[in-house]
XYZ file of C-alpha atoms in Angstrom:
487
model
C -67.348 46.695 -20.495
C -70.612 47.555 -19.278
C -70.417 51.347 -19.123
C -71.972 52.770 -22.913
C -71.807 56.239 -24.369
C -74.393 57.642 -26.741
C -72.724 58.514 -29.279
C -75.204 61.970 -31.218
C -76.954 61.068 -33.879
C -74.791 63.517 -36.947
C -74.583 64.093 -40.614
C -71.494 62.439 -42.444
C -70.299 63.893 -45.754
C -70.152 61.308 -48.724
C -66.436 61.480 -50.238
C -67.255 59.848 -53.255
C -69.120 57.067 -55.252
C -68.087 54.333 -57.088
C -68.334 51.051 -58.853
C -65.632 48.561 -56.371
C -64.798 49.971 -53.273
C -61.781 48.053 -52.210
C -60.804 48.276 -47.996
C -57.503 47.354 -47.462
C -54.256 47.551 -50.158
C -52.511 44.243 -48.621
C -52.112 41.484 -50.880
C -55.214 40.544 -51.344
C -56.744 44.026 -51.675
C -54.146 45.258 -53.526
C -54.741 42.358 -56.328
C -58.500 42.334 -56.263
C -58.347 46.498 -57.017
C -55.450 45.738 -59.814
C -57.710 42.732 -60.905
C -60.937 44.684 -60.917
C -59.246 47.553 -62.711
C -58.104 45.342 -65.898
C -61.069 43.599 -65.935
C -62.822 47.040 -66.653
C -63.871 47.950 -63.078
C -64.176 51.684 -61.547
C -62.306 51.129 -58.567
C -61.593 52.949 -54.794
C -58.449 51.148 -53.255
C -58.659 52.581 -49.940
C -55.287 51.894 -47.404
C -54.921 52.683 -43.752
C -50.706 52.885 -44.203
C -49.150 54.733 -46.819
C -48.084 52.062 -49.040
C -49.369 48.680 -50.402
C -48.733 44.865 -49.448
C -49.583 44.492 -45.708
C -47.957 41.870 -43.974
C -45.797 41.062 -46.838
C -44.290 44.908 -47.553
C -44.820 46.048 -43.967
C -44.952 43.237 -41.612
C -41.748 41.478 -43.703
C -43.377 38.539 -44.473
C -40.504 37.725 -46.821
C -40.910 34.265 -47.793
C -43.700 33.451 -50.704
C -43.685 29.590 -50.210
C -44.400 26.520 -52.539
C -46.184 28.286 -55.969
C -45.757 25.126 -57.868
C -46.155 20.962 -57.800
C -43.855 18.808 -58.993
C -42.691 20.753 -62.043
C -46.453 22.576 -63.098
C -46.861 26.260 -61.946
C -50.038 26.153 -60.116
C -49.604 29.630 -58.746
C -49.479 32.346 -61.257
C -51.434 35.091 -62.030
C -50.320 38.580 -60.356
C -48.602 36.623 -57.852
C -46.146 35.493 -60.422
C -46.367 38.810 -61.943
C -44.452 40.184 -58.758
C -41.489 38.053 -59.243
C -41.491 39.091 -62.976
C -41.682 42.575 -62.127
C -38.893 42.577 -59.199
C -36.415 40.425 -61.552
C -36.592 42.949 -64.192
C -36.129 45.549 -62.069
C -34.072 44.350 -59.319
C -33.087 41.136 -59.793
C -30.653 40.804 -56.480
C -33.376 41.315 -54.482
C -35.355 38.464 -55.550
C -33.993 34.778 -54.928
C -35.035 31.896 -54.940
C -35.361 28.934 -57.377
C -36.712 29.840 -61.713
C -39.633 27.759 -62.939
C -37.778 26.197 -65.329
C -35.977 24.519 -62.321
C -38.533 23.227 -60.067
C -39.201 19.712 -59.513
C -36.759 18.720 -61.515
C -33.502 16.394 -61.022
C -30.603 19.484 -60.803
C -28.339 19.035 -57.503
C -26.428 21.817 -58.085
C -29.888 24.076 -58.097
C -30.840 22.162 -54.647
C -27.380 22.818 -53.092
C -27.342 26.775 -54.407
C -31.077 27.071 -52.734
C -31.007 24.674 -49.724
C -28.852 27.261 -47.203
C -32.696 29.155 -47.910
C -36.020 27.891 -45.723
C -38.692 26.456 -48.063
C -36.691 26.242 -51.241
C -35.828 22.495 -52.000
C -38.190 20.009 -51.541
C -35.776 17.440 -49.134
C -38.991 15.230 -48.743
C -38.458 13.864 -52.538
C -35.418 11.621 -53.681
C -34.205 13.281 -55.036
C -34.133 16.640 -53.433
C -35.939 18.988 -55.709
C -36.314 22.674 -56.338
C -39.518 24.822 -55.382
C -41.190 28.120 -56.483
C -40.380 29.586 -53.297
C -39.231 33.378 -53.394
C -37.718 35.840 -51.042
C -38.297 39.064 -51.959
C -37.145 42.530 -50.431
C -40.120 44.698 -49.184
C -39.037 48.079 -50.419
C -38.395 46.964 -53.533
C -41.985 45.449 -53.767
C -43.595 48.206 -52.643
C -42.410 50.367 -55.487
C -43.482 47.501 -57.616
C -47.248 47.791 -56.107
C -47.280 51.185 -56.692
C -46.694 50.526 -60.623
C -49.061 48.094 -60.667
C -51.762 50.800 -59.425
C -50.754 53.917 -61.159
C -50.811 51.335 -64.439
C -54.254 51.284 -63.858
C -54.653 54.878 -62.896
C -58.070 55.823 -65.104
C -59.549 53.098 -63.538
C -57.969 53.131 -59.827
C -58.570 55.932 -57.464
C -56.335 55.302 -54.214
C -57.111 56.787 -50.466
C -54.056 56.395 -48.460
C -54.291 56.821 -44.469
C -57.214 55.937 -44.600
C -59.422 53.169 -42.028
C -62.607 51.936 -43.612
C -64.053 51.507 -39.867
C -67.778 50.930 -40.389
C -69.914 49.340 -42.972
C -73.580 51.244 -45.049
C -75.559 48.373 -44.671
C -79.115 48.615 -46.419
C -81.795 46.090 -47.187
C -79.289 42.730 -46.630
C -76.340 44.529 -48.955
C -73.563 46.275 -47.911
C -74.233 50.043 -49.898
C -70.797 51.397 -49.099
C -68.180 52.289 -46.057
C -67.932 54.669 -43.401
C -63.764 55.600 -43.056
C -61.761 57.999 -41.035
C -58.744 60.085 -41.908
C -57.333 63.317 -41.595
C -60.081 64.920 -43.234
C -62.204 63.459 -40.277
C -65.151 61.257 -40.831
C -66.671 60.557 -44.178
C -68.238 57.708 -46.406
C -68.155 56.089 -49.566
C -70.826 54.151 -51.655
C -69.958 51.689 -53.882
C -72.095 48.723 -55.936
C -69.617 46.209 -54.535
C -67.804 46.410 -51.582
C -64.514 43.876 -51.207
C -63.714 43.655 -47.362
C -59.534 43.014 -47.656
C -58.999 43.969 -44.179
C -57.498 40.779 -43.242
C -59.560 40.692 -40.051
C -62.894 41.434 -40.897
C -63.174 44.880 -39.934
C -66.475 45.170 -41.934
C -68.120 42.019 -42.386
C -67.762 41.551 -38.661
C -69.927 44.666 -38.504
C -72.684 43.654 -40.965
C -74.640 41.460 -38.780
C -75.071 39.736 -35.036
C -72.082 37.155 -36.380
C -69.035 37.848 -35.066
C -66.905 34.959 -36.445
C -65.043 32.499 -34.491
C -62.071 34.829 -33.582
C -61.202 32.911 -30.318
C -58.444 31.019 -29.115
C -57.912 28.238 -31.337
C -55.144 26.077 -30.023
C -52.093 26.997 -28.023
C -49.903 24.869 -30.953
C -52.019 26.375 -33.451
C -50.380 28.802 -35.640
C -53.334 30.884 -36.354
C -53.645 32.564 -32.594
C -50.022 34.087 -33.022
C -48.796 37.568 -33.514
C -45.343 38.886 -34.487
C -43.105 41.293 -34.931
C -40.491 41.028 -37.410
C -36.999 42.362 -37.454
C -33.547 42.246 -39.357
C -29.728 42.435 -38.887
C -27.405 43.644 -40.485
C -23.417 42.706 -40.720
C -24.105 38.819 -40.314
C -22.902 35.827 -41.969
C -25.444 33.361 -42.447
C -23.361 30.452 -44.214
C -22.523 28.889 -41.425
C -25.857 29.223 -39.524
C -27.000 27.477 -42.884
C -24.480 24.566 -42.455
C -25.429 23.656 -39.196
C -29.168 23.875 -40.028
C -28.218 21.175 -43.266
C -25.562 19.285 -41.471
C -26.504 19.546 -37.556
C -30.197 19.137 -37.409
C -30.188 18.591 -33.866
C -28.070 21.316 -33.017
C -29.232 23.647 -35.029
C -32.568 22.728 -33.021
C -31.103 22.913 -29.571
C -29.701 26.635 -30.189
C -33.167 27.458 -31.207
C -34.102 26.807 -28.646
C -31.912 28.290 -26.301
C -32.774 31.009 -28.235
C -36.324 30.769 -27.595
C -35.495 31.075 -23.839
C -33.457 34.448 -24.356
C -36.639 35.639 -25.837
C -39.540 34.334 -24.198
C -40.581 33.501 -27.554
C -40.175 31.642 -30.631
C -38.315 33.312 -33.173
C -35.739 31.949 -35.954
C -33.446 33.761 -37.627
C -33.482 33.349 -41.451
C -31.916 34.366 -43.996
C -32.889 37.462 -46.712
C -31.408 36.413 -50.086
C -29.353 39.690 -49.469
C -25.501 39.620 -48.208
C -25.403 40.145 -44.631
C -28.992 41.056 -43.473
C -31.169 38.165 -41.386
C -34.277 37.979 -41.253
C -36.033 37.363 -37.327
C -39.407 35.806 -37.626
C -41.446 35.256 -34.685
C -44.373 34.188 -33.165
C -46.311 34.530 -29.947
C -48.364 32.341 -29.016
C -52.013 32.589 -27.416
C -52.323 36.053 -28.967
C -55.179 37.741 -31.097
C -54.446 40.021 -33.398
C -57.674 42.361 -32.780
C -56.990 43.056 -28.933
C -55.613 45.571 -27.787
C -53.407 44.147 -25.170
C -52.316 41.602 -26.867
C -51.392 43.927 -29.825
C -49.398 46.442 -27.068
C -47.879 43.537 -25.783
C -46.293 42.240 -28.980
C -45.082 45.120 -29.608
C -43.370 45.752 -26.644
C -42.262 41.963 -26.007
C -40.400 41.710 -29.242
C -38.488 45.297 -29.401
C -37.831 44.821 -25.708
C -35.956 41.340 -26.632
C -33.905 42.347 -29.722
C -31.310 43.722 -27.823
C -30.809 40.933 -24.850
C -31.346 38.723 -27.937
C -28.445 40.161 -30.359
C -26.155 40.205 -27.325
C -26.878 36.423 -26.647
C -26.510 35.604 -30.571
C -22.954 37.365 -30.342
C -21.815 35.818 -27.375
C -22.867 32.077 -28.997
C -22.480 32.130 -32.451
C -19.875 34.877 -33.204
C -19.328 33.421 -36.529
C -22.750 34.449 -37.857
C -22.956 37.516 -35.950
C -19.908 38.983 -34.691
C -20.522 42.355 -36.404
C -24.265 42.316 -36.816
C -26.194 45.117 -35.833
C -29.693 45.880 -35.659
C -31.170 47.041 -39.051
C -34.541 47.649 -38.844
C -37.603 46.795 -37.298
C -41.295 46.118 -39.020
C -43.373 48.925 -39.053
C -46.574 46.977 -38.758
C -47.310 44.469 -36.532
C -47.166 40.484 -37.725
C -50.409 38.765 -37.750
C -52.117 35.690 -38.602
C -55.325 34.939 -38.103
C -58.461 36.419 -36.213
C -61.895 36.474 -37.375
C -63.526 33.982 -40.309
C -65.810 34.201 -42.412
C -68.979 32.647 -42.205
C -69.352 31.942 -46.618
C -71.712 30.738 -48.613
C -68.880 27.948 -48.566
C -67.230 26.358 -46.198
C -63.690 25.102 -46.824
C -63.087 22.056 -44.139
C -59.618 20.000 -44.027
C -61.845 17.357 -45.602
C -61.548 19.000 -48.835
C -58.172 18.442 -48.957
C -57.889 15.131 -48.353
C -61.482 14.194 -50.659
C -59.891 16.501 -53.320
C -63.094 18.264 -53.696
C -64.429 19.922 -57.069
C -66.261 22.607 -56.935
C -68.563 24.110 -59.910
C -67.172 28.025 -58.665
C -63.645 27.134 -57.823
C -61.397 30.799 -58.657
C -58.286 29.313 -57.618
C -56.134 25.752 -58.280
C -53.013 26.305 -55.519
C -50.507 24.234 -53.632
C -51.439 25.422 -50.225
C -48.661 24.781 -47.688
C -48.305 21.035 -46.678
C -50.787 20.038 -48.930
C -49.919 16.999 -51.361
C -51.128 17.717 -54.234
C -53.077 21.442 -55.563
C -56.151 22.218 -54.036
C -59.338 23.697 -55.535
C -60.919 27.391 -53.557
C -64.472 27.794 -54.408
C -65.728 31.677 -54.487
C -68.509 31.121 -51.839
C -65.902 31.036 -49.143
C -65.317 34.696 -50.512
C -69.178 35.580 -50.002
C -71.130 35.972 -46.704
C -73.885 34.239 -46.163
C -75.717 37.154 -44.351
C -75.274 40.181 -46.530
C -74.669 40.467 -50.096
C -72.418 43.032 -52.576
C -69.719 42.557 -50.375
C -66.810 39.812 -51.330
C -64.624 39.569 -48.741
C -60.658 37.704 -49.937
C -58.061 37.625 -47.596
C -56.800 35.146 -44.625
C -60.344 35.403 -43.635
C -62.054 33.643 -45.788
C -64.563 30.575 -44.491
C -62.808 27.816 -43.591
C -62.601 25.764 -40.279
C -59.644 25.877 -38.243
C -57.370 23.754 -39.548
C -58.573 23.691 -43.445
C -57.386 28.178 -42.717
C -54.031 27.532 -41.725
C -52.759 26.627 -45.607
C -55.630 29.603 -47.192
C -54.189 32.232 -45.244
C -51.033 32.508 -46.683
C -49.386 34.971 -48.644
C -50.415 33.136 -52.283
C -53.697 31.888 -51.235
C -54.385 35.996 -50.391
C -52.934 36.829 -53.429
C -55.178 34.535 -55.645
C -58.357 35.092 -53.909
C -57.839 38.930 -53.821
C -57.625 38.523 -58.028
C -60.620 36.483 -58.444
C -62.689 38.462 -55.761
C -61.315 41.904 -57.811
C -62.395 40.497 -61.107
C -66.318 39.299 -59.765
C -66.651 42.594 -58.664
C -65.991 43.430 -61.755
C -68.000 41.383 -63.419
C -70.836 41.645 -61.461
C -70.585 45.759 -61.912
C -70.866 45.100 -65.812
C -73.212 43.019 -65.611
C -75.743 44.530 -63.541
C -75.620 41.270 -60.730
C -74.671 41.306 -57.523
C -71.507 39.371 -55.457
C -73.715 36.518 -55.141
C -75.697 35.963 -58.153
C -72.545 37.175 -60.756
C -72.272 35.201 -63.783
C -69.089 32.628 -61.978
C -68.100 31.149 -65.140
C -67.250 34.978 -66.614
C -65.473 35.084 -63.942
C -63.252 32.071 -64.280
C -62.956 32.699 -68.006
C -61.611 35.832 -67.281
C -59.532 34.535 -64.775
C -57.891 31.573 -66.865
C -57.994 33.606 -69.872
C -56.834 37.055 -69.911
C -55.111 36.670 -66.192
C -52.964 33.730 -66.241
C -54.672 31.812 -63.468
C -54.808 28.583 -64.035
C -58.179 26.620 -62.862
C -59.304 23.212 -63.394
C -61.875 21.733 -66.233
C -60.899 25.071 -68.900
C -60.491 24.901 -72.240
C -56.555 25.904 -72.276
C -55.827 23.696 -68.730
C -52.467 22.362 -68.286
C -52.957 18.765 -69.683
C -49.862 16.865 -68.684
C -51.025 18.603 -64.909
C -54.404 17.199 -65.099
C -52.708 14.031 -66.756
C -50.853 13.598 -63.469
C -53.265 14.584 -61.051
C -55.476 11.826 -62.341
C -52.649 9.395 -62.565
C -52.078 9.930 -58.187
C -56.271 10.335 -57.930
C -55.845 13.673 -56.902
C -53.725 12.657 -53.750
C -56.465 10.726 -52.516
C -54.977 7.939 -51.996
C -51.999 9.145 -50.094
C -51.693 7.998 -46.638
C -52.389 11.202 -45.256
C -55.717 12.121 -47.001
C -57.177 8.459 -45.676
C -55.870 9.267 -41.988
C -58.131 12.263 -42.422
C -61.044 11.032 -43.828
C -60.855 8.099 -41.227
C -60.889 10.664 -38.232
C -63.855 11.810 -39.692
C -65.569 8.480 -40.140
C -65.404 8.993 -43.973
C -65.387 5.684 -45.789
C -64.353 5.344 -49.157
């Protein structure tokens, strides 16, 4: 677009000051300001919606996949704390396999979980259980709001609200310009955590723009959605044909697919009668605008000609379903990355790499055994005071598909809430804070575990060291050979 306008130069009121100024209240912001606020942090959680989780709460991301290996938790923290708070407070609308179950020898745990995506292992023999949840958004959202208003001397929440422009001063981010009813205001803050999911301000900070392109037409990453559910279905026997039909289970997918004009899947909820649709359309980017209209409109456009189809072929599932709701928020994946300090690449996967500032030990999807997250892929290289968690954090294309998950944006939203933190107390900034603080806090007082602390999971470490870390699997040597890695 070549035509500019010159926007006047004008005088923009300052809302507030803080300690942590946290943009965005989706799972990773949303644990980095409850994080941050335990730790002892001042903290602004600002949200453009009018509740908390993102994609999981409002985009129905309702599958938390694969928080454990073998039978160690790897995956705890507030992640876990979610499950703990939903089963004592609404225990039907959690499901999905205990801890004291997974990886363990117990059929009759793998046949109650199987009819549910992602919730036995069928790659072991035997089958085994994994720490795979569903959860029910409304009820989480009412969770996230305890979690905040715990924490309500230290937590000050802006809701509608867009954080749309970094303060940036010197090489550090001072603070952020936001809109909202009130009209146009800003904030400072000592540390600024960018949880925006697309990096709404670190993409501002500097002449880098990340590498938000088209990845790969098979690559998950450059894929939007729009999720919906039914109501009045019967998924058993969609269930038994996915376990005892493989193949055509697979063909009426993709029939299905056809209807559409998409991919989408029908799964189910852990609740009776509701399905879950998950989708994805391809070749999309979640920060343009015509791709975002046209996701929208694709998928509500199909639901009908879809649900007709569904009935017609499968009236034993969906006879008297009916459509229950849609998402309120668009579905996305991936757009911009960050350009870190640290640089997560899929050889660090299969090499197993250490590293000295490593805030999170998780099973990221697909990967064999748990993986370690340094904090510089939190930090830009460019600027500094602002930490930046999320599915955006710097990795190359194919090591981000596994860190952009749900858990991965859980865990990296707590350790990037508790180095702000720290680095507040201390007097540092997001790059020079005091890492092992931060790890101690982390292991210790926030039950996440990490590798080489004092109180680390010995039988884990025990068995990691037994396999070499997964090193020697087939897999890891395919990749290290592709990259003319010898070892």
């Amino acid at each position: 677009m070549s035509k500019m306008y010159m926007e006047p130069a004008t005088s923009i009121p300052v809302y507030d000051e803080c300690d942590i100024l946290v943009v965005g209240g989706g799972a990773a912001g949303h644990s980095a300001a409850v994080a941050a606020a335990r730790a002892g942090g001042k903290v602004i959680l600002m949200e453009r919606y009018g509740y908390f989780g993102g994609d999981v709460t409002g985009g129905y991301v309702l599958m938390i996949p694969t928080l454990n290996w073998k039978e160690h938790s790897v995956i705890r923290g507030i992640q876990e704390e979610w499950f703990t708070r939903l089963n004592a407070h609404a225990p039907d609308t959690l499901i999905g396999p205990d801890l004291k179950y997974v990886g363990k020898d117990v059929p009759y745990i793998c046949n109650k979980y199987r009819a549910y995506e992602g919730c036995v292992n069928e790659r072991t023999d035997p089958m085994t259980p994994l720490r795979t949840l569903y959860i029910e958004p409304t009820e989480l959202k009412l969770e996230m709001d305890d979690m905040i208003l715990e924490q309500k001397d230290n937590i000050k929440v802006l809701l509608h609200a867009w954080g749309t422009k970094p303060i940036v001063e010197d090489g550090k981010c001072k603070g952020v310009i936001f809109e909202s009813k009130e009209g146009r205001k800003a904030i400072y803050a000592r540390v600024v955590i960018d949880a925006t999911g697309d990096g709404d301000l670190y993409g501002q900070c500097t002449d880098y723009h990340g590498e938000c392109g088209i990845l790969d037409l098979d690559h998950r990453d450059n894929q939007t959605a729009l999720v919906w559910r039914v109501g009045g279905a019967n998924f058993e026997p969609m269930a038994r044909m996915r376990i005892e039909q493989p193949k055509v289970f697979m063909r009426y997918i993709q029939d299905l697919w056809k209807v559409a004009g998409y991919k989408t899947i029908p799964f189910s909820t852990g609740r009776s009668g509701i399905l879950w649709f998950n989708n994805w359309l391809l070749d999309k980017s979640c920060i343009n605008l015509d791709d975002i209209r046209e996701t929208e409109f694709t998928v509500r456009q199909s639901i009908r000609p879809i649900l007709e189809y569904c009935k017609e072929t499968l009236p034993e599932v969906f006879k008297d379903a009916y459509l229950y709701d849609v998402a309120p928020q668009l579905g996305v994946r991936l757009s911009r990355r960050l350009d870190g300090e640290k640089y997560m690449t899929y050889l660090d996967f299969a090499c197993n790499t250490e590293f000295d500032d490593v805030i999170a030990w998780t099973q990221c999807g697909g990967s064999e055994v748990p993986v370690e997250i340094p904090y510089g892929c939190l930090v830009p290289k460019q600027i500094d005071n602002l930490i930046c968690p999320g599915r955006h954090i710097s990795a190359d294309a194919e090591a981000i598909t596994p860190l952009q998950l749900i858990p991965q944006c859980v865990q990296t939203g707590q350790a990037a809430g508790v180095a702000a933190a720290v680095a507040c107390q201390d007097g540092t900034t997001a790059k020079t804070v005091d890492i092992k603080k931060v790890q101690a806090i982390l292991c210790e007082e926030q039950d996440v575990p990490l590798p080489r602390q004092a109180n680390t999971n010995k039988a884990l470490v025990e068995e990691l060291e037994a396999c070499n870390y997964g090193r020697d699997s087939e897999r890891a040597k395919k990749i290290r050979a592709a990259a003319g890695l010898n070892w």
